[in-house]
Coordinates of C-alpha atoms and ligand atoms in Angstrom, one line a residue:
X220 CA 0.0 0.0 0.0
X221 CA 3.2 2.2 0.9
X222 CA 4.3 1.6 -1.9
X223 CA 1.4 2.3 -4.2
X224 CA 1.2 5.8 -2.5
X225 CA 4.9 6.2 -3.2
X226 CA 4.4 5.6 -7.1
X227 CA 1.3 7.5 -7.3
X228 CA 3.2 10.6 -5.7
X229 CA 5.9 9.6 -8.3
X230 CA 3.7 9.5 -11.5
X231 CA 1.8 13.0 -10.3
X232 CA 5.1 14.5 -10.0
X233 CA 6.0 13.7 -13.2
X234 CA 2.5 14.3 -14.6
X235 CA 3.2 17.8 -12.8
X236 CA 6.8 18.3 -14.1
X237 CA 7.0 16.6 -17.3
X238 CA 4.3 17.2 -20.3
X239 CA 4.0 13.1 -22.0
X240 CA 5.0 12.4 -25.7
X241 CA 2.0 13.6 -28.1
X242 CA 0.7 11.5 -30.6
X243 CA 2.1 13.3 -33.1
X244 CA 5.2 12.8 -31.8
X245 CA 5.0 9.6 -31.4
X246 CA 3.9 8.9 -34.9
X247 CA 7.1 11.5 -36.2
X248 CA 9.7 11.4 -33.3
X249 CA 11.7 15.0 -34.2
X250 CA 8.4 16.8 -35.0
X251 CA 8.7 20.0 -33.3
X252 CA 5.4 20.9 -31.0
X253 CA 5.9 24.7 -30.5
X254 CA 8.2 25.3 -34.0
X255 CA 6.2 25.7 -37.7
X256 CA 7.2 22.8 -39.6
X257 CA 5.5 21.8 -42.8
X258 CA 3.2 18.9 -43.2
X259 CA 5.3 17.2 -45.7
X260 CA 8.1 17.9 -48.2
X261 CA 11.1 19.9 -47.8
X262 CA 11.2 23.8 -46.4
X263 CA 13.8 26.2 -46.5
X264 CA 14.0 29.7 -45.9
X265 CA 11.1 32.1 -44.3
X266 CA 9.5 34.2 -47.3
X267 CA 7.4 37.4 -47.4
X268 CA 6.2 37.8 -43.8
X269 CA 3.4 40.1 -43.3
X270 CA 0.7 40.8 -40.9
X271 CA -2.3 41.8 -41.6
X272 CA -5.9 41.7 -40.3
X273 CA -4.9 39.8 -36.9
X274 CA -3.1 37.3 -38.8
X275 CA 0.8 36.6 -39.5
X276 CA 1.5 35.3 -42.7
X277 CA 4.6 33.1 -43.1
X278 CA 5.7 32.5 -46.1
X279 CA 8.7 29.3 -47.1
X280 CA 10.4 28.0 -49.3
X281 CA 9.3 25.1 -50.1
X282 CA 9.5 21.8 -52.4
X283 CA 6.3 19.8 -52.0
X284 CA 7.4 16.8 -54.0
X285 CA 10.5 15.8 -52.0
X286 CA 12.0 16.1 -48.8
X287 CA 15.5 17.8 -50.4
X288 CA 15.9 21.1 -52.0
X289 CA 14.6 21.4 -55.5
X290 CA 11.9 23.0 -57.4
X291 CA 11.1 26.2 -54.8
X292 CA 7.5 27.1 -54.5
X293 CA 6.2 29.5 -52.0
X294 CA 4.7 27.4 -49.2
X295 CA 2.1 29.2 -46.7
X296 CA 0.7 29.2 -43.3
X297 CA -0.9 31.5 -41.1
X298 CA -0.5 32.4 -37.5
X299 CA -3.0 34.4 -35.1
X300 CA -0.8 34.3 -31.9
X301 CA 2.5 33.7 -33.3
X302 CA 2.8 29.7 -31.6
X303 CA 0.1 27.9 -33.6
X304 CA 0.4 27.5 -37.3
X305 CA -1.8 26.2 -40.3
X306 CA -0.3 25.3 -43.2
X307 CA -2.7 26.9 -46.3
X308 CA -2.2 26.2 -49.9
X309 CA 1.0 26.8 -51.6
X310 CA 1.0 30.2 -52.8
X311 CA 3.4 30.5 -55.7
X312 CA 4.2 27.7 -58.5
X313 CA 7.4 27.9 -60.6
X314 CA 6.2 29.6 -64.1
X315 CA 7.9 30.2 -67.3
X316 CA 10.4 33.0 -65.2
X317 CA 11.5 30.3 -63.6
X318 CA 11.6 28.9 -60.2
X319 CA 10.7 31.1 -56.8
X320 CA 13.5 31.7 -54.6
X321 CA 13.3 33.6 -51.3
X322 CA 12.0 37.5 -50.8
X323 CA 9.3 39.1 -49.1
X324 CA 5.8 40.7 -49.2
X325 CA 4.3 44.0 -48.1
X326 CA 0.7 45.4 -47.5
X327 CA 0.3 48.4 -50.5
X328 CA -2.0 50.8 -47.9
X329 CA -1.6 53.5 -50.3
X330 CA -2.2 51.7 -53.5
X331 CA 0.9 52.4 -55.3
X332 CA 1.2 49.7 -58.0
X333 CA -2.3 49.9 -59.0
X334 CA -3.6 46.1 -57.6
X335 CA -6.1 47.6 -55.0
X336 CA -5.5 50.0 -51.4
X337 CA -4.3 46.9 -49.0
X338 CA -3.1 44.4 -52.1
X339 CA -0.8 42.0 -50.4
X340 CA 2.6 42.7 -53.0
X341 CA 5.1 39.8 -52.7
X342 CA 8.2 40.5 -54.6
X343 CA 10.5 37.4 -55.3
X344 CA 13.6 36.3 -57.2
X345 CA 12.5 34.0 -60.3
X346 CA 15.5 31.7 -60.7
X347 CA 15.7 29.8 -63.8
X348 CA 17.3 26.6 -64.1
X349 CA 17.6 26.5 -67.9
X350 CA 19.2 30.2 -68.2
X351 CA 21.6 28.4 -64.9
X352 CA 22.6 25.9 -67.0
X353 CA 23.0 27.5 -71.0
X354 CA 25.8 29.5 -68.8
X355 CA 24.2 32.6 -68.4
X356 CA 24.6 35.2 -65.6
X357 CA 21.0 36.5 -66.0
X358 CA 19.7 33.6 -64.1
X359 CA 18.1 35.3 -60.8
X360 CA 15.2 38.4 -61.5
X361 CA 12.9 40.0 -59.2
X362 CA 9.4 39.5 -60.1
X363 CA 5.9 40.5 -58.4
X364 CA 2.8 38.8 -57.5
X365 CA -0.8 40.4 -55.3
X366 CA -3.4 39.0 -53.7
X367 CA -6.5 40.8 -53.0
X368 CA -8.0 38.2 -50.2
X369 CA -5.1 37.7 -48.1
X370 CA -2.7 35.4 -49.6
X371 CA -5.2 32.8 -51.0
X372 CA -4.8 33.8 -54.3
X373 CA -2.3 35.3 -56.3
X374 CA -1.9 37.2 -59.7
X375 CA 1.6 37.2 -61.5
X376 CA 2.3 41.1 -62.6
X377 CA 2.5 40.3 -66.2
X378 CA 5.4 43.1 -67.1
X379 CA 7.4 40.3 -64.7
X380 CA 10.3 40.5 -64.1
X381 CA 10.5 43.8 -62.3
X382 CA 14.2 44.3 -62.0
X383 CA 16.2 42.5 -64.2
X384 CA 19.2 41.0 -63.9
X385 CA 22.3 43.2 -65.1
X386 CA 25.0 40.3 -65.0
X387 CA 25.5 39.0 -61.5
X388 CA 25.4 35.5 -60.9
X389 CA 23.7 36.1 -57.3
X390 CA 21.2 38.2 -57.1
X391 CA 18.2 37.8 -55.1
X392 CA 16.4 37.7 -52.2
X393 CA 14.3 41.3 -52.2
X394 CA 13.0 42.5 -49.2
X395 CA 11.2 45.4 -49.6
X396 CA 9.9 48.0 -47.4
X397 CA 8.6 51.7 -47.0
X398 CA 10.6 54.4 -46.7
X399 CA 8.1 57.3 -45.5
X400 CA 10.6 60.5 -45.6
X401 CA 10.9 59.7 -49.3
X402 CA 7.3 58.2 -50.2
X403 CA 9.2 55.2 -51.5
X404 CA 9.8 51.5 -51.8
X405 CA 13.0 50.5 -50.7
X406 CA 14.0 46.9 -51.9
X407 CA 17.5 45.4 -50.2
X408 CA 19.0 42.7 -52.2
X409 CA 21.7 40.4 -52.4
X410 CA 24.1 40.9 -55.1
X411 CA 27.0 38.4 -54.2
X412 CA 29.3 39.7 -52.0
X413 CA 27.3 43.0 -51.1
X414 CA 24.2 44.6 -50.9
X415 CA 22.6 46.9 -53.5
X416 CA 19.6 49.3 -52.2
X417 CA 16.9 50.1 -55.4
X418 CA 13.6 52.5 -55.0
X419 CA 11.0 52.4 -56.8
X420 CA 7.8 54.6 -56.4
X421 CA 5.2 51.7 -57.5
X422 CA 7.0 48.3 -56.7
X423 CA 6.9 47.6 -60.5
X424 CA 9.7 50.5 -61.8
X425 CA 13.2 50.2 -60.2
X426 CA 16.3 52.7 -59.4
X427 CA 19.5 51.5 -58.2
X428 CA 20.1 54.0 -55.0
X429 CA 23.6 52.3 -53.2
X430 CA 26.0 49.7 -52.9
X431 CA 27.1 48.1 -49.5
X432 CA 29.9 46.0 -48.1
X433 CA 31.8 44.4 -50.6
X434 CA 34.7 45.6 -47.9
X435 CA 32.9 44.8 -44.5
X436 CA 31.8 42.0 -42.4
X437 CA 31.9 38.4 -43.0
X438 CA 32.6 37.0 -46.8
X439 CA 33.4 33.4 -46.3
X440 CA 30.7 33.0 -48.8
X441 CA 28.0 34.4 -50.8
X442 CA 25.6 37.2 -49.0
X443 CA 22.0 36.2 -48.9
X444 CA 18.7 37.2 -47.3
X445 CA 19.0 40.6 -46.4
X446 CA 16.7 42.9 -44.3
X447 CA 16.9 46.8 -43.6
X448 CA 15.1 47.8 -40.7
X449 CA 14.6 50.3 -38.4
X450 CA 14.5 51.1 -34.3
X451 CA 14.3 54.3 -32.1
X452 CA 16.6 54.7 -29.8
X453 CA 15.3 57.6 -27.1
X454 CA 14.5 59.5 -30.2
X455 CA 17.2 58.7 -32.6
X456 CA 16.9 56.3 -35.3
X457 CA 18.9 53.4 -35.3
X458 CA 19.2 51.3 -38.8
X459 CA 20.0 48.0 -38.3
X460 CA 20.6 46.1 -41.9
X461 CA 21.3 42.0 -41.4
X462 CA 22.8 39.8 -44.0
X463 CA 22.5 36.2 -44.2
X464 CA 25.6 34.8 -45.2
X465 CA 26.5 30.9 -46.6
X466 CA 29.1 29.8 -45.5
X467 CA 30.8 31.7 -43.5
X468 CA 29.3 31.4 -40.1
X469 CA 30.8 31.9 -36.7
X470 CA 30.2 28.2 -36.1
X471 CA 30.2 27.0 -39.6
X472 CA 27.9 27.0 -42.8
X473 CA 25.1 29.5 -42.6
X474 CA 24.3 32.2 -40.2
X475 CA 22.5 35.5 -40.1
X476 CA 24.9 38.9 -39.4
X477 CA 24.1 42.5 -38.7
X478 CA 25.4 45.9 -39.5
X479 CA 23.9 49.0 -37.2
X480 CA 24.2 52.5 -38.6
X481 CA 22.2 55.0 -40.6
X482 CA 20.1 55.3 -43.5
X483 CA 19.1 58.0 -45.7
X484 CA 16.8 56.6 -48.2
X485 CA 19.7 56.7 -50.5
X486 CA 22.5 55.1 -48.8
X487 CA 23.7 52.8 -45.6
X488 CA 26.5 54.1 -43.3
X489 CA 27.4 51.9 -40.9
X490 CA 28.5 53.1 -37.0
X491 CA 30.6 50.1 -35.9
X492 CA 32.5 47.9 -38.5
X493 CA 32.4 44.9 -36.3
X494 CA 31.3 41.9 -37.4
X495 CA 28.0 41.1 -35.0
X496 CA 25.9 38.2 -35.1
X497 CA 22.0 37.6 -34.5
X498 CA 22.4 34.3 -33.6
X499 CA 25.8 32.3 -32.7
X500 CA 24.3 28.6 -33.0
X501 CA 24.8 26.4 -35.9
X502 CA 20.7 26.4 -37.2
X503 CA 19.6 29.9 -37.5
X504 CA 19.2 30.7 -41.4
X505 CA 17.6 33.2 -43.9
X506 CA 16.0 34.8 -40.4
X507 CA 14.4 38.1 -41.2
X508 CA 11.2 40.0 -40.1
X509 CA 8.0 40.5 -40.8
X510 CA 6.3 43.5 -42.6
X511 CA 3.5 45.9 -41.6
X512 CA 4.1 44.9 -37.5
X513 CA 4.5 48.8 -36.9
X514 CA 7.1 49.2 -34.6
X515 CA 7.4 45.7 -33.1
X516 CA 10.4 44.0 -34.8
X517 CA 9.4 40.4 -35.0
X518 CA 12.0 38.0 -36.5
X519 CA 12.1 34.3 -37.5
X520 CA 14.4 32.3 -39.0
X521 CA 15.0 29.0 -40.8
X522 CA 16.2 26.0 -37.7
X523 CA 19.1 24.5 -40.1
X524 CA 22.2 25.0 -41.9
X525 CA 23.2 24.5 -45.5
X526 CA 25.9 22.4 -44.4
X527 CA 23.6 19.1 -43.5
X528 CA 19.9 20.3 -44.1
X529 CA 19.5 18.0 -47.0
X530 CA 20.4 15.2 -45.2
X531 CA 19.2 15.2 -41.5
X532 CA 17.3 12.3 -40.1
X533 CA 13.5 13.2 -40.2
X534 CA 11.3 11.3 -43.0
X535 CA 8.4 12.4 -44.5
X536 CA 9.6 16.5 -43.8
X537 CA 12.6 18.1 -43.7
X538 CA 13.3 21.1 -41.6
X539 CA 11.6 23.7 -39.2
X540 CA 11.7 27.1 -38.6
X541 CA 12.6 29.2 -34.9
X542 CA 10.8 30.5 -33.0
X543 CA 9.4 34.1 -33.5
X544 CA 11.6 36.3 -31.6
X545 CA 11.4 40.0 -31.3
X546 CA 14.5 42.3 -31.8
X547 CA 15.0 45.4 -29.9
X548 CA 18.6 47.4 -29.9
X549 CA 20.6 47.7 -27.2
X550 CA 24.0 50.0 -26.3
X551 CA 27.0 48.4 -24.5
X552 CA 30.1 50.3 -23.7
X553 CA 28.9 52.8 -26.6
X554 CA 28.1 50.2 -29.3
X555 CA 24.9 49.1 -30.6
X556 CA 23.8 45.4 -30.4
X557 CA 20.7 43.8 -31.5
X558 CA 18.7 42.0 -28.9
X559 CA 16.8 38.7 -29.6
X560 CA 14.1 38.0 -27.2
X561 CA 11.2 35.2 -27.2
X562 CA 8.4 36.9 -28.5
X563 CA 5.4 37.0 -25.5
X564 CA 2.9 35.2 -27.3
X565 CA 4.9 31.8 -25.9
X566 CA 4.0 33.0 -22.4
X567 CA 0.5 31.7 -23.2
X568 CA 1.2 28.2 -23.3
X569 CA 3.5 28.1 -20.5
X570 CA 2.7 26.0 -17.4
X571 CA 5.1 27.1 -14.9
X572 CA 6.2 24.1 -12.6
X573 CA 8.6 25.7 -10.5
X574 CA 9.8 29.1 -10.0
X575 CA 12.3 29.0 -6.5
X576 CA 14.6 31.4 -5.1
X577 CA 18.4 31.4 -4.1
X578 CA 19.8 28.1 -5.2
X579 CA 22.5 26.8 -4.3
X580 CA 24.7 24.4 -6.8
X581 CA 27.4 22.3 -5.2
X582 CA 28.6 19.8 -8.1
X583 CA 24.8 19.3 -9.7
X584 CA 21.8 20.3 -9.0
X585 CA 18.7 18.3 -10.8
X586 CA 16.0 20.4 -12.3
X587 CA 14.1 18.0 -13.1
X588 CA 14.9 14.0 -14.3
X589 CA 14.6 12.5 -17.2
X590 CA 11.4 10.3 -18.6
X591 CA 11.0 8.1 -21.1
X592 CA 7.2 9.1 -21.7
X593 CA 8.2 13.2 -21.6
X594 CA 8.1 15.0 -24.5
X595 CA 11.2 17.5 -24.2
X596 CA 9.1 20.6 -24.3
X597 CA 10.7 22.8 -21.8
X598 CA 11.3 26.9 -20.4
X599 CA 14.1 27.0 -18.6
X600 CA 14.9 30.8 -16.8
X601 CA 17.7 31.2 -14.7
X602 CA 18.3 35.0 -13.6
X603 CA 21.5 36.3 -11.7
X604 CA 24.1 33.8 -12.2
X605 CA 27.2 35.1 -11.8
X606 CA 29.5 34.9 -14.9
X607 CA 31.4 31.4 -13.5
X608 CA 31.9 28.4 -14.8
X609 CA 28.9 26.4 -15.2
X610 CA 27.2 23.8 -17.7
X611 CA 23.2 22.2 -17.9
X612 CA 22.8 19.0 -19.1
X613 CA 19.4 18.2 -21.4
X614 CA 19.2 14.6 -20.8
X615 CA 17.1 11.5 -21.6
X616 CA 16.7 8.1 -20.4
X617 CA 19.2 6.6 -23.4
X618 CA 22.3 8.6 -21.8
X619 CA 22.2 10.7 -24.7
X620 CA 22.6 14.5 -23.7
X621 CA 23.0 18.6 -25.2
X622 CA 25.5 20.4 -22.4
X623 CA 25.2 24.0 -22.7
X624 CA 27.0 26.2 -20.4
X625 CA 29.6 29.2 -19.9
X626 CA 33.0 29.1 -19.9
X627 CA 34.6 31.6 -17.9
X628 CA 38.4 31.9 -19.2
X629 CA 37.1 32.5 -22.6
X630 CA 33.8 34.8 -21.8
X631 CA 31.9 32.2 -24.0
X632 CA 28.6 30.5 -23.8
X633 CA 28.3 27.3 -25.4
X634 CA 26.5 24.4 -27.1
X635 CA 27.6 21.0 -27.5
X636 CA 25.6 18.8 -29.2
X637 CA 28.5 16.2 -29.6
X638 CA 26.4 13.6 -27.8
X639 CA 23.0 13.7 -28.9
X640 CA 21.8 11.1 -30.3
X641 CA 21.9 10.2 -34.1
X642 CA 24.8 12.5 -35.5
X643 CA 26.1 10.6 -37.8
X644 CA 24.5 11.7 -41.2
X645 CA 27.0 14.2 -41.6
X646 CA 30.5 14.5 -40.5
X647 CA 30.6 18.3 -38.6
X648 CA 27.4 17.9 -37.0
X649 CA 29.1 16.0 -33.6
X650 CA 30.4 19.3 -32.3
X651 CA 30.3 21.8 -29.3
X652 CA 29.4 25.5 -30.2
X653 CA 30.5 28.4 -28.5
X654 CA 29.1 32.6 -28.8
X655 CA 30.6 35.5 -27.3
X656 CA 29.0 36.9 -24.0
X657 CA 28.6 40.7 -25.1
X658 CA 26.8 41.9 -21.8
X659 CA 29.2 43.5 -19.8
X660 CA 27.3 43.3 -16.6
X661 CA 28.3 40.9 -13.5
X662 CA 25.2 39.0 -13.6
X663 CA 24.2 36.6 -16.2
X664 CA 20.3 36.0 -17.0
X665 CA 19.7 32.9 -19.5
X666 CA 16.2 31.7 -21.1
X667 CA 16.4 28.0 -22.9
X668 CA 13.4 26.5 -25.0
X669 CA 13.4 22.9 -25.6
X670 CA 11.2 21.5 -28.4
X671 CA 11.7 17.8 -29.4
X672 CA 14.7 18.4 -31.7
X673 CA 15.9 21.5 -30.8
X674 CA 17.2 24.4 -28.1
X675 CA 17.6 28.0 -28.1
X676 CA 19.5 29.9 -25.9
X677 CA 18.7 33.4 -25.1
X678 CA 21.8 34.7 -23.0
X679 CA 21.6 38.2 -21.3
X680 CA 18.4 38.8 -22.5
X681 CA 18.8 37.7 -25.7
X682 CA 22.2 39.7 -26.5
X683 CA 23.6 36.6 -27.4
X684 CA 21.8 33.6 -29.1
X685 CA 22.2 30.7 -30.3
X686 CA 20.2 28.1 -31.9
X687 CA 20.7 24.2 -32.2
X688 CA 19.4 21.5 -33.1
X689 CA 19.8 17.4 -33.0
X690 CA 18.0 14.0 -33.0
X691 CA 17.5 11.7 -29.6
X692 CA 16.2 8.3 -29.9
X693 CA 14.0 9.9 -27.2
X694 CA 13.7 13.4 -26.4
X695 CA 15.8 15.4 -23.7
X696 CA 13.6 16.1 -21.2
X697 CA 16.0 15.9 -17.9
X698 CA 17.8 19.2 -16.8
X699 CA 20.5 18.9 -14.6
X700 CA 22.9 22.0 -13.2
X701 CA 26.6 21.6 -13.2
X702 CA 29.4 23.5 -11.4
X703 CA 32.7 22.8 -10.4
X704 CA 32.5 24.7 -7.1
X705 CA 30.1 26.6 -5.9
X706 CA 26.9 28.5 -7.9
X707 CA 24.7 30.6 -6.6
X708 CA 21.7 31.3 -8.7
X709 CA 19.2 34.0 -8.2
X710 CA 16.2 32.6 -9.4
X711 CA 14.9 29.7 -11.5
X712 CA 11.9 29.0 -13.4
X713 CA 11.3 26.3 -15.2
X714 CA 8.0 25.3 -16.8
X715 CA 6.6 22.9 -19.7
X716 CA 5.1 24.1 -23.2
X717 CA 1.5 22.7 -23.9
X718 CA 0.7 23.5 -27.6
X719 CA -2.2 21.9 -29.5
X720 CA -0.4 19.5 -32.7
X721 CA 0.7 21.8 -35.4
X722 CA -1.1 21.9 -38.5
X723 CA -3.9 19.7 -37.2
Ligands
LIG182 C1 19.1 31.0 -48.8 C2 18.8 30.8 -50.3 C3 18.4 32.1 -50.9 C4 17.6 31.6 -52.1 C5 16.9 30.3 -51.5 C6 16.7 29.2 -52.5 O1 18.9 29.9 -48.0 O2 19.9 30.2 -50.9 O3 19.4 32.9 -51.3 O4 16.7 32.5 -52.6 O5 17.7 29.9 -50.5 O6 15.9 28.2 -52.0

């Protein structure tokens, strides 16, 4: 009888502190629960996303037909609270232009190309396979497309493309967005190793404005992705243009960089000629933000890296994207960072579990233990740590673990993913990870999220992230604190995620 009581108290603790394996996951171990991930077929970077009407629209690109690159269509879904997708139609088939590669979309309020006040105006690069492969350089064009009902349907602009193609190999990726001192479009694109800023009064007739970079940041391969946006900093503006960049990375592979400085309308100048980075981890990719969010700067990227996304372990999909994270700018010792935080909307389908002051670690300290029948969706918060040496291990009951922690002699958070689970599809993937710490305050504050094949790390309130992912045979649900002497920690919070199945 003792020792019923004794499991029951067991199973309602774990009930308590531990959300159990959904069917979906079950069904697809590596689905995410909390990340957008499409039904089937292969997804790569986030495309023209725009809000409108209560609704975020997410954009991908996307190959229905296979789970590997190929053939890029614009895939949709839509989102009213940022955390629960559906998946809608896809929005854009190849045509005779050519395939559709990555750009973005914007609400036309005032009506400027003529499609109807509020036409949804995606502008995309057509890339096209046969021009590729006759040896051409005119390969990669920006085109247009609206829909009047929200993204449900679109029209082609039939005087496509838009901005053609004067001779660079790369050259694409538009992102385009209103510059109201000038009553202008701006579109930021990718043109190999730099950016080139074009205007355009209508979003059908373009004018080369600027060239950027061709001399600054990273270049250990081709720039991609771009996006020019725009914060207020107690009054002064602060321009803030990030490149996505493959290879090249801090880690390796792709990864997403930022310049701050000003803009004009006409050109960028940057402030600081660092090299910064939005997110340190291997599997941030292509992130930009959405359009039309006022002065909210929400940003999302694609969860994998050129280097093995064709090949990692999942089955009848292939990839997912971050979560939605909202970027706000931040000065240390006279320099401007960006700052990454989770955007709120999560908060909804947290169930805190426990939240306890003043803890002491001496050697390890377990959050929480490991089960077989958990389903690895976590928050972890840990405020006013002070900047010592100290690891967490995400474990499960296989022995197979994600350490992430902060390593003192070199001021570097890391991620090490060198244990697992399946790692073996690709040679680099076994590896630990490490990012800067930029704060410069004593105390460190760190946010993880764990979905089933993935963590991110918010560090210092998100002035350092990084984003990894992997593939358990189970997923990591334990938490366990490690430090070699002794850790004092402020406050911790840790809580499980419930989301309803995506797409269902
Ligand atoms: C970035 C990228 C873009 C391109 C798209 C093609 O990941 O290479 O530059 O438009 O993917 O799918």
């Amino acid at each position: 009888m003792r020792y019923n009581n004794y499991l029951m108290t067991l199973a309602t603790a774990l009930i308590l502190t531990q959300a159990p394996l959904t069917a979906q996951q079950k069904a697809e171990p590596h689905r995410p629960q909390l990340h957008f991930s499409p039904k089937k077929g292969w997804m790569n970077d986030p495309n023209g996303m725009v809000f409108i009407n209560g609704q975020y629209h997410l954009f991908f690109q996307h190959n229905p037909d296979a789970t590997v690159w190929g053939p890029m269509h614009w895939g949709h879904a839509i989102s009213t609270d940022l955390v629960h997708w559906k998946e809608q139609a896809i929005a854009l088939y190849p045509d005779s232009l050519g395939t559709i590669f990555s750009g973005s979309a914007v609400i036309d309020v005032n009506n400027t190309a003529g499609f109807g006040k509020n036409a949804m105006v995606a502008v995309y690069t057509n890339h096209s396979h046969e021009g590729e492969k006759a040896g051409s350089d005119k390969f990669q064009n920006q085109s247009i497309a609206y829909s009047l009902d929200e993204g449900k349907t679109w029209t082609k602009y039939k005087g496509n493309p838009v901005l053609k193609n004067p001779g660079i190999r790369d050259f694409r990726d538009p992102k385009v967005s209103w510059y109201a001192p000038g009553k202008k479009w701006i579109m930021t694109l990718a043109t190999l190793d730099h950016i080139t800023f074009y205007s355009s009064p209508d979003l059908k007739n373009w004018k080369e404005e600027s060239r950027f970079g061709r001399t600054l940041g990273a270049h250990g391969g081709v720039w991609e992705c771009p996006d020019l946006i725009s914060f207020n900093d107690k009054g002064k503006p602060i321009w803030v243009l990030i490149v996505n960049l493959n290879p090249g990375g801090p880690n390796g592979g792709s990864a997403t960089q930022y310049f701050t400085g000003s803009f004009n309308g006409h050109t960028f100048t940057p402030d600081d000629t660092t090299t910064k980075w939005l997110d340190y981890g291997p599997d941030e990719y292509a992130g930009i933000t959405w359009s039309n969010t006022g002065n909210r700067k929400l940003f999302l990227g694609w969860m994998s890296n050129w280097q093995y996304a064709n090949v990692v372990p999942t089955k009848n999909w292939r990839s997912a994207m971050t979560l939605p994270r909202e970027l706000t700018v931040k000065k240390i010792n006279g320099r401007y960072f960006v700052a990454s935080t989770l955007v709120k909307e999560v908060d909804a389908v947290l169930r805190p579990v426990r939240n306890a002051s003043d803890i002491r670690v001496t050697g390890r300290y377990e959050v929480v233990p490991a089960s077989a029948a958990a389903n690895g969706l976590f928050r972890l918060d840990l405020r006013g740590i002070p900047a010592a040496d100290f690891s967490m291990a995400l474990t499960n009951t296989k022995g197979e673990e994600v350490v992430v922690g902060f390593d003192k002699a070199t001021n570097q958070f890391y991620i090490d993913r060198t244990r697992s689970g399946n790692t073996g599809f690709e040679k680099g993937f076994a590896k630990r990870h490490v990012a800067p710490r930029i704060a410069a305050n004593a105390g460190m504050n760190l946010t993880l999220i764990g979905d089933a094949a993935s963590l991110e790390l918010f560090a210092d309130d998100g002035l350092t992230v990084m984003t990894s992912i992997f593939f358990p045979s189970e997923p990591l649900s334990g938490i366990t604190i490690k430090a070699p002497g002794n850790l004092q920690i402020k406050q911790l919070k840790y809580g499980v995620l419930v989301t309803k199945p995506q797409n269902r």
